[in-house]
Coordinates of C-alpha atoms and ligand atoms in Angstrom, one line a residue:
M1161 CA 0.7 39.8 13.3
S1162 CA -1.6 42.1 15.0
D1163 CA -4.5 39.7 15.7
A1164 CA -2.3 36.9 17.0
P1165 CA -3.4 37.2 20.5
A1166 CA -7.0 37.0 19.5
R1167 CA -6.5 33.9 17.2
A1168 CA -4.5 32.2 20.1
A1169 CA -7.4 32.6 22.5
A1170 CA -10.0 31.0 20.1
R1171 CA -11.0 27.7 21.6
Y1172 CA -13.5 24.9 21.3
R1173 CA -15.5 23.3 24.1
V1174 CA -16.8 19.7 23.2
L1175 CA -19.2 17.9 25.4
P1176 CA -18.6 14.2 25.9
G1177 CA -20.3 11.3 24.2
G1178 CA -23.0 11.4 21.6
G1179 CA -22.9 10.1 18.1
V1180 CA -22.6 11.0 14.3
A1181 CA -24.8 10.2 11.4
G1182 CA -25.9 11.6 8.1
T1183 CA -24.6 12.6 4.5
F1184 CA -22.0 15.4 4.4
T1185 CA -19.5 17.1 1.8
V1186 CA -16.5 18.4 3.3
P1187 CA -14.8 21.4 1.7
G1188 CA -12.4 21.3 -1.3
D1189 CA -9.0 19.5 -1.3
K1190 CA -6.2 21.9 -0.1
S1191 CA -3.4 20.6 -2.0
I1192 CA -5.3 20.5 -5.3
S1193 CA -6.7 24.0 -4.7
H1194 CA -3.1 25.5 -4.1
R1195 CA -2.0 23.8 -7.4
A1196 CA -4.9 24.9 -9.6
L1197 CA -4.1 28.5 -8.6
M1198 CA -0.5 28.3 -9.2
L1199 CA -0.7 26.4 -12.6
G1200 CA -3.6 28.5 -13.7
A1201 CA -1.4 31.5 -13.1
I1202 CA 1.4 30.3 -15.2
A1203 CA -0.8 29.0 -18.1
T1204 CA -1.9 30.7 -21.2
G1205 CA -5.6 31.4 -20.9
D1206 CA -8.3 31.3 -18.3
T1207 CA -8.5 28.6 -16.0
R1208 CA -11.9 28.0 -14.1
I1209 CA -11.7 26.0 -10.7
G1210 CA -14.8 24.7 -9.1
G1211 CA -14.9 23.2 -5.6
F1212 CA -12.1 25.6 -4.6
L1213 CA -11.1 25.4 -0.9
A1214 CA -11.7 28.9 0.5
G1215 CA -9.6 28.2 3.3
E1216 CA -6.9 30.6 4.7
D1217 CA -3.9 28.7 3.3
C1218 CA -5.4 28.7 -0.3
L1219 CA -6.2 32.4 0.2
S1220 CA -2.6 33.1 0.9
T1221 CA -1.7 31.5 -2.5
L1222 CA -4.5 33.6 -4.0
G1223 CA -3.3 36.6 -2.4
A1224 CA 0.5 36.0 -3.3
L1225 CA -0.5 35.4 -7.0
T1226 CA -2.4 38.7 -7.0
A1227 CA 0.7 40.4 -5.6
L1228 CA 2.5 38.9 -8.5
G1229 CA 0.2 40.5 -10.9
V1230 CA -2.2 37.8 -11.8
R1231 CA -5.9 38.7 -12.1
I1232 CA -8.1 36.3 -10.2
E1233 CA -11.7 36.5 -9.9
R1234 CA -14.0 34.8 -7.6
P1235 CA -17.6 34.5 -8.8
S1236 CA -18.5 32.6 -5.5
D1237 CA -16.7 31.3 -2.5
T1238 CA -15.8 28.0 -4.2
E1239 CA -15.4 29.3 -7.8
V1240 CA -12.4 30.9 -9.1
L1241 CA -11.1 32.3 -12.4
V1242 CA -7.6 32.7 -12.9
H1243 CA -6.4 34.8 -15.9
G1244 CA -3.2 33.1 -16.6
V1245 CA -0.2 35.3 -17.5
G1246 CA 2.0 32.6 -19.0
M1247 CA 5.4 31.2 -18.0
E1248 CA 7.1 34.6 -18.3
G1249 CA 4.1 36.8 -17.2
L1250 CA 4.6 37.0 -13.4
A1251 CA 5.5 40.6 -12.2
A1252 CA 7.8 41.6 -9.4
P1253 CA 5.9 42.0 -6.0
T1254 CA 6.4 45.2 -4.1
A1255 CA 6.4 43.6 -0.8
P1256 CA 7.2 40.2 1.0
L1257 CA 4.7 37.5 0.1
D1258 CA 3.0 36.3 3.2
M1259 CA 2.4 32.6 3.0
G1260 CA 0.4 32.5 6.4
N1261 CA 0.3 29.0 7.9
A1262 CA 0.8 27.3 4.5
G1263 CA 3.8 25.1 4.2
T1264 CA 2.8 24.0 0.7
A1265 CA 2.4 27.5 -0.6
M1266 CA 5.9 28.4 0.7
R1267 CA 7.6 25.4 -0.6
L1268 CA 5.9 25.4 -4.2
F1269 CA 6.3 29.1 -4.6
T1270 CA 10.1 28.6 -3.9
G1271 CA 10.2 26.5 -6.9
L1272 CA 7.9 28.7 -9.0
L1273 CA 9.8 32.0 -8.1
A1274 CA 13.3 30.9 -8.3
P1275 CA 13.6 31.1 -12.1
Q1276 CA 11.7 34.5 -12.4
K1277 CA 13.5 37.6 -13.4
F1278 CA 12.8 39.5 -10.2
N1279 CA 13.7 38.7 -6.6
S1280 CA 10.9 37.8 -4.0
T1281 CA 10.8 37.2 -0.3
L1282 CA 8.5 34.8 1.4
I1283 CA 7.5 35.0 5.1
G1284 CA 4.8 33.3 7.1
D1285 CA 3.1 33.1 10.6
A1286 CA 5.0 31.9 13.6
S1287 CA 4.6 28.3 13.0
L1288 CA 5.6 28.6 9.4
M1289 CA 8.7 30.6 10.2
R1290 CA 10.0 27.8 12.2
R1291 CA 9.5 25.1 9.6
P1292 CA 12.4 23.5 7.4
M1293 CA 12.9 25.1 4.0
Q1294 CA 16.4 23.6 3.4
R1295 CA 14.8 20.6 1.8
V1296 CA 13.7 22.7 -1.2
V1297 CA 16.7 25.1 -1.1
V1298 CA 19.2 22.1 -1.7
P1299 CA 17.9 20.8 -5.0
L1300 CA 17.0 24.2 -6.3
A1301 CA 20.4 25.5 -5.7
M1302 CA 21.6 22.5 -7.5
M1303 CA 19.7 23.8 -10.5
G1304 CA 21.5 27.2 -10.0
A1305 CA 18.8 28.9 -8.2
Q1306 CA 20.0 31.6 -5.5
I1307 CA 17.9 31.2 -2.3
R1308 CA 18.8 32.5 1.2
T1309 CA 17.0 31.3 4.3
H1310 CA 17.6 32.0 8.0
D1311 CA 19.4 28.8 9.1
G1312 CA 17.1 26.7 6.8
R1313 CA 14.1 28.4 7.9
P1314 CA 12.0 31.4 6.6
P1315 CA 12.3 34.0 5.6
V1316 CA 13.0 32.6 2.1
E1317 CA 14.8 35.2 0.1
I1318 CA 14.9 34.5 -3.6
R1319 CA 17.2 36.0 -6.0
G1320 CA 15.6 35.3 -9.4
T1321 CA 17.7 33.2 -11.7
P1322 CA 16.0 32.8 -15.3
H1323 CA 18.6 30.3 -16.4
L1324 CA 18.2 27.2 -14.2
R1325 CA 19.6 24.1 -15.4
A1326 CA 17.9 20.7 -15.2
I1327 CA 19.1 18.1 -12.6
H1328 CA 18.7 14.5 -11.7
Y1329 CA 17.7 14.4 -8.0
S1330 CA 16.8 11.7 -5.6
L1331 CA 14.6 13.1 -2.8
P1332 CA 16.1 12.0 0.7
V1333 CA 12.4 12.2 2.2
A1334 CA 9.1 11.4 0.5
S1335 CA 7.7 14.9 0.1
A1336 CA 5.3 16.1 -2.4
Q1337 CA 6.2 19.7 -1.6
V1338 CA 9.8 19.2 -2.5
K1339 CA 8.9 17.1 -5.5
S1340 CA 6.5 19.9 -6.7
A1341 CA 8.9 22.8 -6.1
V1342 CA 11.6 20.8 -8.2
L1343 CA 9.1 20.2 -10.9
L1344 CA 7.9 23.6 -11.0
A1345 CA 11.5 25.0 -11.3
G1346 CA 12.1 22.3 -13.9
L1347 CA 9.5 23.6 -16.2
A1348 CA 11.6 26.9 -16.6
A1349 CA 15.0 25.2 -16.7
A1350 CA 17.0 24.1 -19.6
G1351 CA 17.0 20.4 -20.2
R1352 CA 15.2 17.5 -18.7
T1353 CA 14.6 17.3 -14.8
R1354 CA 14.4 13.9 -13.5
L1355 CA 13.2 13.2 -9.7
T1356 CA 13.3 10.0 -7.8
E1357 CA 11.3 9.4 -4.8
P1358 CA 12.2 7.1 -2.0
A1359 CA 8.6 6.2 -1.5
P1360 CA 5.3 7.4 -3.5
S1361 CA 3.9 10.9 -2.1
R1362 CA 0.8 12.7 -3.3
D1363 CA 0.8 13.0 -7.0
H1364 CA -1.4 16.0 -7.7
T1365 CA 1.2 18.1 -9.4
E1366 CA 2.0 15.4 -11.9
R1367 CA -1.7 14.8 -12.6
M1368 CA -2.4 18.6 -12.9
L1369 CA 0.6 19.4 -15.1
A1370 CA -0.8 16.7 -17.5
A1371 CA -4.2 18.2 -17.1
F1372 CA -2.5 21.7 -18.2
G1373 CA -1.0 19.9 -21.4
V1374 CA 2.6 19.3 -20.0
A1375 CA 4.3 16.2 -21.1
L1376 CA 5.6 14.2 -18.2
E1377 CA 7.1 10.9 -18.0
R1378 CA 6.3 8.6 -15.0
E1379 CA 8.3 5.3 -14.5
G1380 CA 8.2 3.7 -11.2
R1381 CA 9.3 6.2 -8.5
S1382 CA 10.8 8.6 -11.2
I1383 CA 9.3 11.4 -12.8
A1384 CA 10.9 13.4 -15.8
L1385 CA 9.8 16.5 -17.6
E1386 CA 11.5 18.6 -20.2
G1387 CA 12.0 22.4 -19.6
G1388 CA 10.5 25.1 -21.7
Q1389 CA 6.9 23.5 -21.9
R1390 CA 4.0 25.9 -21.9
L1391 CA 0.7 25.2 -19.9
T1392 CA -2.6 25.5 -21.5
A1393 CA -5.5 26.7 -19.2
T1394 CA -8.1 24.2 -18.4
Q1395 CA -11.1 23.7 -16.0
V1396 CA -10.2 22.0 -12.7
A1397 CA -13.0 20.3 -10.4
V1398 CA -11.5 20.0 -7.0
P1399 CA -12.9 17.1 -5.0
A1400 CA -13.6 17.2 -1.3
D1401 CA -10.5 17.0 0.8
F1402 CA -9.9 13.3 2.1
S1403 CA -7.8 14.9 4.8
S1404 CA -10.7 16.8 6.0
A1405 CA -13.1 13.9 5.5
A1406 CA -10.6 11.9 7.7
F1407 CA -12.1 13.5 10.9
F1408 CA -15.6 12.3 10.0
I1409 CA -14.3 8.9 8.9
V1410 CA -12.8 8.3 12.3
A1411 CA -15.8 9.8 14.1
A1412 CA -18.0 7.4 12.1
C1413 CA -15.8 4.3 13.1
L1414 CA -16.1 5.4 16.6
A1415 CA -19.6 6.6 17.0
G1416 CA -21.5 6.2 13.7
A1417 CA -24.1 3.3 14.4
A1418 CA -26.6 4.8 12.0
G1419 CA -23.8 5.2 9.2
V1420 CA -22.2 8.2 7.8
T1421 CA -21.7 9.1 4.2
L1422 CA -19.2 11.6 2.9
T1423 CA -19.8 12.6 -0.6
N1424 CA -17.5 13.5 -3.6
V1425 CA -14.2 12.8 -1.7
G1426 CA -10.9 12.7 -3.4
V1427 CA -9.5 9.2 -3.4
N1428 CA -6.2 9.6 -5.0
P1429 CA -4.4 6.4 -4.0
T1430 CA -1.5 8.5 -2.8
R1431 CA -3.8 10.1 -0.1
T1432 CA -5.9 7.3 1.0
G1433 CA -3.6 5.3 3.2
L1434 CA -5.8 6.0 6.3
L1435 CA -8.6 3.7 4.8
E1436 CA -6.1 0.8 4.6
L1437 CA -5.0 1.5 8.1
L1438 CA -8.5 1.8 9.6
R1439 CA -9.7 -1.3 7.7
R1440 CA -6.9 -3.2 9.2
M1441 CA -8.1 -2.2 12.6
G1442 CA -11.5 -3.7 11.7
A1443 CA -13.2 -0.6 10.4
D1444 CA -16.4 -0.9 8.1
I1445 CA -15.8 1.6 5.1
R1446 CA -17.4 1.3 1.7
V1447 CA -15.9 3.3 -1.3
H1448 CA -18.2 3.9 -4.1
E1449 CA -16.2 5.4 -7.0
R1450 CA -17.5 7.9 -9.1
A1451 CA -17.1 8.0 -12.9
V1452 CA -14.7 11.1 -13.5
G1453 CA -14.0 10.3 -17.2
G1454 CA -10.5 9.6 -18.7
A1455 CA -9.4 13.2 -19.1
P1456 CA -5.6 13.5 -18.5
G1457 CA -4.7 14.2 -14.8
A1458 CA -8.2 13.2 -13.6
E1459 CA -8.5 12.9 -9.8
P1460 CA -10.4 9.7 -8.5
V1461 CA -13.5 10.7 -6.5
A1462 CA -15.9 8.5 -4.4
D1463 CA -18.7 8.6 -1.9
L1464 CA -17.6 7.0 1.4
E1465 CA -19.9 5.1 3.7
I1466 CA -18.7 4.4 7.0
R1467 CA -20.4 2.6 10.0
Q1468 CA -19.3 2.2 13.6
S1469 CA -17.4 -1.1 14.4
P1470 CA -15.1 -2.3 17.1
L1471 CA -11.4 -1.4 16.4
H1472 CA -8.1 -3.0 17.3
G1473 CA -4.6 -1.7 17.5
I1474 CA -2.2 -2.1 14.8
T1475 CA 1.5 -1.6 13.8
V1476 CA 2.1 1.0 11.1
H1477 CA 5.4 0.7 9.1
E1478 CA 7.6 3.3 7.7
S1479 CA 6.3 2.7 4.2
E1480 CA 2.8 3.4 4.9
V1481 CA 3.5 6.7 6.4
P1482 CA 3.6 9.1 3.4
L1483 CA 0.3 7.8 2.1
S1484 CA -1.5 9.0 5.3
I1485 CA 1.0 11.7 6.3
D1486 CA -1.7 14.3 7.3
E1487 CA -4.2 11.8 8.8
F1488 CA -2.1 10.8 11.9
P1489 CA -3.7 13.1 14.3
A1490 CA -7.0 11.5 13.5
F1491 CA -5.5 8.0 13.2
F1492 CA -4.0 8.3 16.8
V1493 CA -7.5 9.1 18.1
A1494 CA -8.9 6.1 16.5
A1495 CA -6.1 3.9 17.9
A1496 CA -6.7 5.5 21.4
C1497 CA -10.2 4.1 21.3
A1498 CA -9.2 0.8 19.8
S1499 CA -8.5 -2.3 22.0
G1500 CA -4.8 -3.2 22.2
E1501 CA -1.5 -1.5 21.4
T1502 CA -0.7 0.7 18.3
L1503 CA 2.8 1.3 17.3
V1504 CA 3.8 3.8 14.4
R1505 CA 7.5 4.1 13.4
G1506 CA 9.4 5.9 10.6
A1507 CA 7.2 9.1 11.1
L1508 CA 9.7 11.6 11.9
E1509 CA 8.1 14.0 9.4
L1510 CA 5.3 14.5 11.7
R1511 CA 7.7 16.4 13.9
V1512 CA 7.9 19.2 11.3
K1513 CA 4.4 19.7 10.3
E1514 CA 2.2 22.8 11.5
S1515 CA 3.3 21.6 15.0
D1516 CA 5.4 18.7 16.1
R1517 CA 2.4 16.3 15.8
L1518 CA 3.9 13.3 17.5
A1519 CA 4.5 15.4 20.7
A1520 CA 1.0 17.3 20.4
M1521 CA -0.7 14.0 20.3
A1522 CA 1.3 12.3 22.9
D1523 CA 0.6 15.1 25.3
G1524 CA -3.1 15.5 24.4
L1525 CA -3.6 11.7 24.6
A1526 CA -1.9 11.6 28.0
T1527 CA -4.2 14.5 29.2
L1528 CA -7.2 12.1 28.2
G1529 CA -5.8 9.3 30.3
V1530 CA -4.2 7.4 27.2
E1531 CA -1.1 5.5 28.3
N1532 CA 1.4 6.2 25.3
Q1533 CA 5.2 6.7 24.6
L1534 CA 6.7 9.0 22.5
L1535 CA 9.4 7.7 20.3
P1536 CA 11.8 9.7 18.3
D1537 CA 10.1 8.8 15.0
G1538 CA 6.7 7.6 16.2
L1539 CA 4.3 7.0 19.0
W1540 CA 3.3 3.7 20.9
L1541 CA 0.0 3.7 22.8
R1542 CA -2.4 1.5 24.5
G1543 CA -6.1 1.9 23.4
A1544 CA -8.4 2.7 26.4
E1545 CA -12.1 1.6 26.9
G1546 CA -13.0 5.2 27.3
L1547 CA -11.2 8.4 27.1
G1548 CA -11.1 11.1 29.9
G1549 CA -11.8 14.9 29.4
G1550 CA -9.5 17.9 30.0
T1551 CA -7.9 20.8 28.4
I1552 CA -5.7 20.1 25.3
D1553 CA -3.4 22.5 23.6
S1554 CA -3.6 22.1 19.8
R1555 CA -0.4 24.1 19.5
G1556 CA -2.2 26.2 16.8
D1557 CA -2.2 23.1 14.5
H1558 CA -5.6 22.8 12.7
R1559 CA -5.4 19.0 12.5
I1560 CA -4.6 18.4 16.2
A1561 CA -7.6 20.6 17.0
M1562 CA -10.0 18.8 14.8
A1563 CA -8.6 15.3 16.0
F1564 CA -9.3 16.1 19.7
A1565 CA -12.9 17.5 18.9
V1566 CA -13.6 13.9 17.6
A1567 CA -12.1 12.3 20.6
A1568 CA -14.8 13.7 22.8
L1569 CA -17.1 11.1 21.2
K1570 CA -15.5 8.6 23.5
A1571 CA -14.8 10.9 26.4
S1572 CA -16.5 10.9 29.7
A1573 CA -16.0 14.7 30.5
P1574 CA -15.7 17.8 28.3
I1575 CA -12.7 18.5 26.2
E1576 CA -11.6 22.0 25.7
I1577 CA -9.0 22.6 23.0
L1578 CA -7.0 25.7 22.9
D1579 CA -5.7 27.8 20.1
V1580 CA -8.0 26.5 17.3
A1581 CA -8.1 29.5 14.8
N1582 CA -5.9 27.7 12.5
V1583 CA -8.9 25.2 11.7
A1584 CA -9.9 27.9 9.2
T1585 CA -6.5 27.3 7.2
S1586 CA -8.0 23.9 6.0
F1587 CA -11.5 23.3 7.0
P1588 CA -13.6 26.6 7.2
G1589 CA -17.1 25.7 8.5
F1590 CA -15.7 22.8 10.7
V1591 CA -17.8 23.6 13.7
G1592 CA -21.0 23.9 11.8
L1593 CA -20.5 20.5 10.0
A1594 CA -19.5 18.8 13.1
R1595 CA -22.5 19.9 14.9
A1596 CA -24.6 18.8 12.0
A1597 CA -23.0 15.4 12.2
G1598 CA -23.8 15.1 16.0
L1599 CA -20.5 16.4 17.7
R1600 CA -21.5 18.7 20.7
I1601 CA -18.9 21.3 19.9
E1602 CA -18.9 25.0 20.3
A1603 CA -16.5 27.5 19.3
L1604 CA -15.6 30.0 22.3
Ligands
LIG2610 C1 1.3 18.6 0.7 C2 2.3 17.6 1.1 C3 2.5 16.9 2.4 C4 1.3 17.3 3.2 C5 0.9 18.7 3.2 C6 0.5 19.1 1.8 C7 1.1 19.1 -0.6 O1 3.8 17.5 2.8 O2 1.7 17.0 4.6 O3 0.0 19.0 4.1 O4 0.1 19.7 -0.8 O5 2.1 18.8 -1.3 P1 5.1 16.9 2.4 O6 5.3 16.8 1.0 O7 6.2 17.8 3.0 O8 5.3 15.5 3.0

């Protein structure tokens, strides 16, 4: 990518101390925005999306769908109108589809494109080209899909195979991306596809399929759907992204004496594990649920009210990891500022996110003077009274960059965070919102 050096040079400088206060709304949910575009594209009729996340990841999905012949209008930044082409309406792309930094896009598109009558190739940025794709290729190959990778990593070369067969598959890891890829392929397969998860993962795909009129059976950790079903266009109201709210939730726990309110946040219980972890640490968080109506697939939404309180370290168990999978960078910052020790195990998945998040957090926290030990599948750390300052390498990972910006609230010297351009993948406007909340952050 030609602008790669310029992107890598982008950095934040955050002055130490200060506090956060006020009422804010973070941008729309990334996972739900990706899905709304994809399901809208293969539905019959026009799907209107409100609250869409206009971040780079979702724009990669939008661009790919456009390249697949779907007409998509954007009446405003956060409103999208998808003119659905139906289950058989996608057209062959003329070039490889660039997923940018978006792992969700690459994995879900693999499931969506495997049963098409044309071939396609998926590529991404340097980080995405290193991420494991075998986890989606294995079940899709069992369905008869023909997919080639480079040692399990992108590029993902898909030879379209319109006659996939349904499978019964037990996921070896709790992964909403794998689950979603198989469900999307299952829609086009002959027979009934059944999946079983080892632990619950985010269920946005299941909810949204229901909203588009797909009959789906859920029983315990199993999900089943019959192939050949049609999707009917609908309206999707995307709530604010809990994973983006997480940075302000932690900021408020650490330095929000006057209180912070985050409005219209998606509080799907498969996403909000962080609330439970923080409460166990002593956090003062109130959840005011909003009425969302009983439409099929509706996502629960709430206003969150958070006030600073003393935190203490905890032990996080493997079963708790999937429900807060993207929140660990923010969580580790909270733990670093809590009294006592914190231990997270069973979090191997954090090593294959946009960066190796266990290593990135261990290194960054050590720079700030936090005693910690990197474990093969987790991290141990001892909370510190105050943090030091220093230079942190975010490794091009949006959530690592934002977590260390929050850490500055408890630092004694400035924190400089390198390689932050990818914050725009999930949280456009982060710096402006963080400044409005009280962080003394500037983008350099
Ligand atoms: C996502 C699922 C999670 C998460 C990612 C978004 C999704 O990944 O980490 O940021 O939208 O389905 P896994 O399903 O691989 O755990």
